[in-house]
CSV table of C-alpha atoms in Angstrom, one decimal:
chain,number,residue,atom,x,y,z
F,1447,MET,CA,65.7,-123.2,-98.3
F,1448,ARG,CA,65.0,-119.7,-97.0
F,1449,LEU,CA,63.6,-116.7,-98.6
F,1450,LYS,CA,61.0,-114.4,-97.1
F,1451,VAL,CA,57.9,-114.3,-99.2
F,1452,ARG,CA,55.1,-111.9,-98.4
F,1453,ARG,CA,53.1,-112.1,-101.6
F,1454,GLY,CA,50.0,-114.2,-102.0
F,1455,ILE,CA,48.4,-113.4,-98.6
F,1456,LYS,CA,45.1,-112.4,-100.1
F,1457,SER,CA,45.1,-115.6,-102.1
F,1458,LEU,CA,45.8,-117.7,-99.1
F,1459,MET,CA,43.0,-116.1,-97.1
F,1460,LEU,CA,40.6,-116.7,-100.0
F,1461,SER,CA,41.5,-120.3,-99.9
F,1462,LEU,CA,40.2,-120.6,-96.4
F,1463,ILE,CA,36.7,-119.7,-97.4
F,1464,THR,CA,35.0,-123.1,-97.5
F,1465,VAL,CA,31.4,-122.6,-98.3
F,1466,ALA,CA,29.9,-126.0,-99.2
F,1467,VAL,CA,27.6,-126.7,-102.1
F,1468,VAL,CA,25.0,-129.4,-101.5
F,1469,LEU,CA,23.7,-131.2,-104.6
F,1470,ALA,CA,20.5,-133.1,-104.6
F,1471,LEU,CA,20.8,-134.6,-108.1
F,1472,PRO,CA,17.8,-135.7,-110.2
F,1473,GLY,CA,17.6,-139.5,-110.4
F,1474,PHE,CA,20.4,-139.8,-107.9
F,1475,ALA,CA,19.2,-141.0,-104.5
F,1476,ALA,CA,22.3,-139.8,-102.6
F,1477,GLN,CA,23.1,-136.3,-101.6
F,1478,VAL,CA,26.6,-134.9,-102.4
F,1479,ARG,CA,28.4,-132.2,-100.5
F,1480,VAL,CA,31.5,-130.6,-102.2
F,1481,ASN,CA,33.6,-128.2,-100.1
F,1482,PRO,CA,34.9,-125.7,-100.9
F,1483,SER,CA,32.4,-125.0,-103.7
F,1484,SER,CA,34.8,-122.9,-105.7
F,1485,PRO,CA,38.3,-124.2,-104.9
F,1486,GLU,CA,41.6,-122.6,-106.1
F,1487,LEU,CA,44.8,-124.4,-107.1
F,1488,GLY,CA,46.4,-126.1,-104.0
F,1489,ASN,CA,43.1,-126.6,-102.2
F,1490,THR,CA,41.9,-130.0,-100.9
F,1491,LEU,CA,38.4,-130.9,-102.0
F,1492,SER,CA,36.1,-132.7,-99.5
F,1493,VAL,CA,33.4,-134.7,-101.3
F,1494,VAL,CA,30.8,-136.1,-98.8
F,1495,LEU,CA,28.2,-138.7,-99.9
F,1496,GLU,CA,25.0,-139.2,-97.9
F,1497,SER,CA,23.0,-142.2,-98.8
F,1498,ALA,CA,21.2,-145.2,-97.4
F,1499,GLY,CA,24.2,-147.3,-98.2
F,1500,SER,CA,25.1,-149.7,-100.9
F,1501,PRO,CA,26.7,-153.2,-101.0
F,1502,ASN,CA,29.4,-151.8,-103.4
F,1503,PRO,CA,32.0,-149.3,-102.2
F,1504,PRO,CA,31.5,-145.8,-103.4
F,1505,THR,CA,34.2,-143.9,-105.3
F,1506,VAL,CA,34.9,-140.5,-106.7
F,1507,SER,CA,36.7,-139.8,-110.0
F,1508,TRP,CA,38.6,-136.6,-110.4
F,1509,GLN,CA,41.1,-135.4,-113.0
F,1510,GLY,CA,41.6,-138.9,-114.5
F,1511,LYS,CA,42.0,-140.7,-111.2
F,1512,THR,CA,39.6,-142.7,-109.0
F,1513,TYR,CA,39.7,-142.3,-105.2
F,1514,PRO,CA,38.1,-144.4,-102.5
F,1515,MET,CA,35.5,-143.0,-100.0
F,1516,PHE,CA,35.7,-143.7,-96.3
F,1517,ALA,CA,33.0,-143.8,-93.7
F,1518,ILE,CA,32.8,-140.7,-91.5
F,1519,GLY,CA,29.4,-141.3,-89.9
F,1520,PRO,CA,26.2,-143.3,-90.3
F,1521,ASN,CA,25.4,-143.5,-94.1
F,1522,ARG,CA,28.1,-140.8,-94.7
F,1523,MET,CA,31.2,-141.4,-96.8
F,1524,ARG,CA,33.9,-139.0,-97.8
F,1525,ALA,CA,36.8,-138.7,-100.3
F,1526,LEU,CA,39.5,-136.0,-100.1
F,1527,LEU,CA,40.8,-134.9,-103.5
F,1528,PRO,CA,44.0,-132.9,-104.2
F,1529,THR,CA,44.7,-130.0,-106.5
F,1530,THR,CA,48.1,-128.5,-107.2
F,1531,PRO,CA,49.8,-125.5,-108.9
F,1532,LEU,CA,50.5,-127.8,-111.9
F,1533,ASP,CA,46.8,-128.4,-112.6
F,1534,GLN,CA,45.0,-126.4,-115.2
F,1535,PRO,CA,42.3,-124.1,-113.8
F,1536,GLY,CA,38.8,-124.1,-115.3
F,1537,THR,CA,35.7,-126.2,-115.3
F,1538,LYS,CA,36.5,-129.8,-114.1
F,1539,SER,CA,34.3,-132.9,-114.2
F,1540,LEU,CA,33.8,-134.9,-111.0
F,1541,GLN,CA,32.1,-138.3,-111.0
F,1542,VAL,CA,30.5,-139.8,-107.9
F,1543,ASN,CA,29.7,-143.5,-107.9
F,1544,ASP,CA,27.5,-144.3,-104.9
F,1545,GLY,CA,27.9,-148.1,-105.6
F,1546,THR,CA,24.8,-148.3,-107.8
F,1547,GLN,CA,25.0,-145.5,-110.2
F,1548,VAL,CA,27.3,-142.7,-111.4
F,1549,GLN,CA,26.5,-139.0,-111.5
F,1550,ASN,CA,28.6,-136.3,-113.2
F,1551,LEU,CA,29.2,-133.0,-111.5
F,1552,THR,CA,31.2,-129.9,-112.4
F,1553,VAL,CA,33.6,-128.0,-110.2
F,1554,GLN,CA,35.1,-124.6,-111.1
F,1555,LEU,CA,38.8,-124.7,-110.2
F,1556,ARG,CA,40.1,-121.2,-109.8
F,1557,ASP,CA,43.6,-120.0,-110.8
F,1558,ARG,CA,46.1,-118.6,-108.3
F,1559,ASP,CA,49.1,-116.5,-108.6
F,1560,PHE,CA,52.3,-118.2,-107.2
F,1561,PRO,CA,55.5,-116.2,-106.6
F,1562,THR,CA,58.8,-117.1,-108.2
F,1563,GLN,CA,62.2,-117.1,-106.4
F,1564,SER,CA,65.8,-117.9,-107.1
F,1565,ILE,CA,67.7,-120.4,-104.9
F,1566,TRP,CA,71.5,-120.7,-105.0
F,1567,LEU,CA,72.7,-123.9,-103.5
F,1568,PRO,CA,76.3,-124.0,-102.1
F,1569,PRO,CA,78.9,-126.0,-104.1
F,1570,ASP,CA,78.7,-129.0,-101.8
F,1571,LYS,CA,75.0,-129.3,-102.4
F,1572,GLU,CA,74.6,-128.1,-106.0
F,1573,GLU,CA,75.1,-131.5,-107.5
F,1574,LEU,CA,72.9,-133.5,-105.1
F,1575,GLN,CA,70.6,-135.8,-107.1
F,1576,GLY,CA,69.2,-138.0,-104.4
F,1577,THR,CA,69.3,-141.8,-104.3
F,1578,ASP,CA,67.0,-144.5,-105.5
F,1579,HIS,CA,66.7,-145.7,-101.9
F,1580,GLU,CA,65.6,-142.2,-100.8
F,1581,PHE,CA,63.0,-141.7,-103.5
F,1582,ASP,CA,61.6,-145.2,-103.3
F,1583,ARG,CA,61.0,-144.8,-99.5
F,1584,VAL,CA,59.4,-141.4,-99.9
F,1585,ASP,CA,57.2,-142.5,-102.8
F,1586,ALA,CA,56.0,-145.5,-100.8
F,1587,PHE,CA,55.1,-143.2,-97.9
F,1588,LYS,CA,53.2,-140.8,-100.2
F,1589,ALA,CA,51.2,-143.7,-101.6
F,1590,LEU,CA,49.9,-144.8,-98.3
F,1591,VAL,CA,46.1,-144.9,-98.0
F,1592,THR,CA,45.3,-146.2,-94.5
F,1593,PRO,CA,41.5,-146.7,-93.9
F,1594,GLU,CA,41.6,-145.3,-90.3
F,1595,LYS,CA,41.4,-141.5,-89.8
F,1596,TYR,CA,43.8,-140.4,-87.0
F,1597,TRP,CA,43.6,-136.6,-87.1
F,1598,LYS,CA,40.9,-134.5,-85.4
F,1599,GLY,CA,40.2,-130.8,-85.9
F,1600,PRO,CA,42.5,-128.2,-87.5
F,1601,PHE,CA,46.2,-129.1,-87.9
F,1602,LEU,CA,48.8,-127.4,-85.7
F,1603,ARG,CA,51.8,-125.2,-86.8
F,1604,PRO,CA,54.7,-127.7,-86.6
F,1605,ASN,CA,57.3,-125.0,-85.6
F,1606,SER,CA,57.2,-121.5,-84.1
F,1607,GLY,CA,59.6,-120.0,-86.6
F,1608,GLU,CA,58.7,-117.3,-89.1
F,1609,ILE,CA,57.3,-118.6,-92.4
F,1610,THR,CA,59.9,-117.9,-95.0
F,1611,THR,CA,58.6,-119.7,-98.1
F,1612,ILE,CA,54.9,-120.4,-98.7
F,1613,TYR,CA,53.4,-123.3,-100.6
F,1614,GLY,CA,53.4,-123.3,-104.4
F,1615,VAL,CA,56.4,-121.0,-105.1
F,1616,ARG,CA,58.1,-121.6,-108.5
F,1617,ARG,CA,61.9,-121.6,-108.5
F,1618,TYR,CA,65.1,-121.1,-110.3
F,1619,TYR,CA,67.9,-123.3,-109.0
F,1620,ASN,CA,71.3,-121.9,-109.6
F,1621,GLY,CA,69.9,-119.9,-112.5
F,1622,ASP,CA,67.9,-122.7,-114.2
F,1623,PHE,CA,64.1,-122.7,-114.0
F,1624,ALA,CA,62.6,-125.9,-112.6
F,1625,GLU,CA,59.8,-126.6,-115.1
F,1626,ASP,CA,57.6,-129.1,-113.2
F,1627,TYR,CA,58.6,-127.9,-109.8
F,1628,TYR,CA,56.6,-126.0,-107.2
F,1629,HIS,CA,57.4,-125.6,-103.5
F,1630,ARG,CA,55.6,-128.6,-102.0
F,1631,GLY,CA,55.0,-127.2,-98.5
F,1632,VAL,CA,55.7,-124.4,-96.1
F,1633,ASP,CA,59.2,-123.4,-94.7
F,1634,TYR,CA,59.6,-122.2,-91.1
F,1635,ALA,CA,62.8,-120.4,-90.2
F,1636,GLY,CA,63.1,-122.0,-86.8
F,1637,ALA,CA,66.4,-121.8,-84.9
F,1638,MET,CA,68.7,-124.8,-85.2
F,1639,GLY,CA,67.6,-127.4,-82.7
F,1640,SER,CA,64.2,-125.8,-82.0
F,1641,PRO,CA,61.4,-128.4,-81.5
F,1642,VAL,CA,59.3,-129.8,-84.3
F,1643,ILE,CA,55.9,-131.1,-83.3
F,1644,ALA,CA,53.4,-133.4,-85.0
F,1645,PRO,CA,50.8,-131.2,-86.7
F,1646,ALA,CA,48.2,-133.8,-86.1
F,1647,ALA,CA,47.9,-137.3,-84.7
F,1648,GLY,CA,49.2,-140.2,-86.7
F,1649,ARG,CA,51.6,-143.1,-87.1
F,1650,ILE,CA,55.2,-142.6,-88.0
F,1651,ALA,CA,55.5,-144.4,-91.4
F,1652,LEU,CA,58.9,-143.1,-92.5
F,1653,VAL,CA,62.2,-142.2,-90.8
F,1654,GLY,CA,65.0,-141.4,-93.2
F,1655,ARG,CA,68.5,-140.1,-92.4
F,1656,GLU,CA,71.0,-138.2,-94.4
F,1657,SER,CA,73.6,-140.8,-93.3
F,1658,GLU,CA,71.5,-143.5,-95.0
F,1659,GLY,CA,71.3,-141.7,-98.4
F,1660,PHE,CA,68.6,-139.2,-97.9
F,1661,GLN,CA,70.6,-136.5,-99.8
F,1662,ILE,CA,67.6,-134.2,-100.7
F,1663,HIS,CA,65.2,-134.6,-97.8
F,1664,GLY,CA,68.0,-134.9,-95.2
F,1665,ASN,CA,66.8,-136.3,-91.9
F,1666,VAL,CA,63.1,-136.7,-92.5
F,1667,ILE,CA,59.9,-137.9,-90.8
F,1668,GLY,CA,56.8,-139.1,-92.7
F,1669,LEU,CA,53.6,-139.0,-90.5
F,1670,ASP,CA,50.6,-141.0,-91.7
F,1671,HIS,CA,47.4,-139.2,-90.6
F,1672,GLY,CA,45.2,-141.8,-92.3
F,1673,GLN,CA,42.8,-141.9,-95.3
F,1674,GLY,CA,45.5,-140.8,-97.8
F,1675,VAL,CA,46.7,-137.8,-95.8
F,1676,GLY,CA,50.3,-137.5,-94.6
F,1677,SER,CA,52.8,-135.0,-93.4
F,1678,ILE,CA,56.5,-134.9,-94.3
F,1679,LEU,CA,58.9,-133.0,-92.2
F,1680,MET,CA,62.4,-132.4,-93.7
F,1681,HIS,CA,65.9,-131.2,-93.0
F,1682,LEU,CA,65.8,-132.2,-89.3
F,1683,SER,CA,68.8,-132.1,-87.0
F,1684,ARG,CA,67.3,-134.7,-84.7
F,1685,ILE,CA,64.7,-137.4,-84.9
F,1686,ASP,CA,62.9,-138.4,-81.6
F,1687,VAL,CA,60.6,-141.1,-83.0
F,1688,LYS,CA,60.9,-144.5,-84.8
F,1689,GLU,CA,58.8,-146.1,-87.5
F,1690,GLY,CA,55.6,-147.6,-86.1
F,1691,ASP,CA,55.2,-145.1,-83.2
F,1692,PHE,CA,51.8,-143.4,-82.8
F,1693,VAL,CA,52.1,-139.8,-81.9
F,1694,GLN,CA,49.5,-137.2,-80.8
F,1695,ALA,CA,49.0,-133.7,-82.2
F,1696,GLY,CA,51.6,-131.3,-80.5
F,1697,GLN,CA,54.0,-134.1,-79.5
F,1698,VAL,CA,57.7,-133.2,-80.1
F,1699,ILE,CA,59.0,-135.6,-82.8
F,1700,GLY,CA,62.3,-133.9,-83.8
F,1701,ALA,CA,64.3,-130.7,-84.1
F,1702,VAL,CA,65.0,-128.1,-86.8
F,1703,GLY,CA,68.1,-128.6,-88.8
F,1704,SER,CA,69.8,-128.0,-92.2
F,1705,SER,CA,70.3,-131.6,-93.4
F,1706,GLY,CA,69.9,-132.5,-97.0
F,1707,ALA,CA,69.4,-129.9,-99.8
F,1708,SER,CA,69.1,-126.9,-97.5
F,1709,THR,CA,70.7,-123.5,-97.5
F,1710,GLY,CA,70.3,-122.9,-93.8
F,1711,PRO,CA,68.4,-124.1,-90.7
F,1712,HIS,CA,64.6,-124.4,-91.3
F,1713,LEU,CA,61.8,-126.8,-91.2
F,1714,HIS,CA,60.0,-127.9,-94.4
F,1715,TRP,CA,56.4,-129.2,-93.8
F,1716,GLY,CA,54.7,-130.8,-96.7
F,1717,LEU,CA,51.1,-132.1,-96.6
F,1718,TYR,CA,50.1,-134.8,-99.0
F,1719,VAL,CA,46.6,-135.9,-100.0
F,1720,GLN,CA,46.3,-139.0,-102.2
F,1721,GLY,CA,50.0,-138.7,-103.0
F,1722,GLN,CA,49.8,-135.0,-104.2
F,1723,SER,CA,51.2,-132.0,-102.3
F,1724,VAL,CA,48.4,-129.6,-101.2
F,1725,ASP,CA,48.5,-126.3,-99.4
F,1726,PRO,CA,48.7,-127.0,-95.7
F,1727,VAL,CA,47.5,-123.6,-94.6
F,1728,PRO,CA,43.7,-124.2,-95.0
F,1729,TRP,CA,44.1,-127.4,-92.9
F,1730,ARG,CA,45.4,-125.2,-90.1
F,1731,TYR,CA,42.3,-123.0,-90.0
F,1732,THR,CA,39.5,-125.3,-91.1
F,1733,ALA,CA,38.7,-128.7,-89.5
F,1734,ILE,CA,38.3,-131.3,-92.2
F,1735,ASP,CA,36.7,-133.9,-90.0
């Protein structure tokens, strides 16, 4: 779905500022690092716990959900937490359970201005509703939380085409405002058939085809990067991988197309953290290792 959007650049650049805050909490033996310290809607929060270890697995609770922490080094655990344009900005509570005790923290989640656009689908795609098979497969992919971490360093741009729609855009579809919708990714106006590469290493966990009922996503690839992080690449004209394949960052996995609910050739890249769509742009400029 193509529409050039040039607003929000200042906001995007601000989202790349990732100054961490380190908290040595009274009565709490562990040290907690939260990055970025003042996130905005769409950012991914990294919560790192440094402690001598505990027989019980540590967890982090954020906005009513509890997330696991994974080892990233000796006596260092981390959880990645999503925020989205549908969240309410303001002071948020964050609970860190190091396996022996719980400490309450606060995080100031900043607001962000998201553009609005109108999309007019052609008559042959206006009534597309998707299929149960399509949504069940995509939902199962988004729910994956693989303990291994496959990615390393900043993510790559998956196509060389111009960015035409940024993350978080709100939309009218054929004149009707989509209440709980936001653009869950970035669109690249690559030429039909131009290569699509893996933005980071991972395992192919989903291959869906328009011919098999993927009416909305079209020909689609779901790439599991591990630890609750996954990429979804939509509207492809060609798929060069199969489920179970392990791919490296930069490897060609398909080609740009206009399958599914699309108004013209482009690539939609969505990045999901713990099942929620986050802004992929900070991941391209800051290594979340």
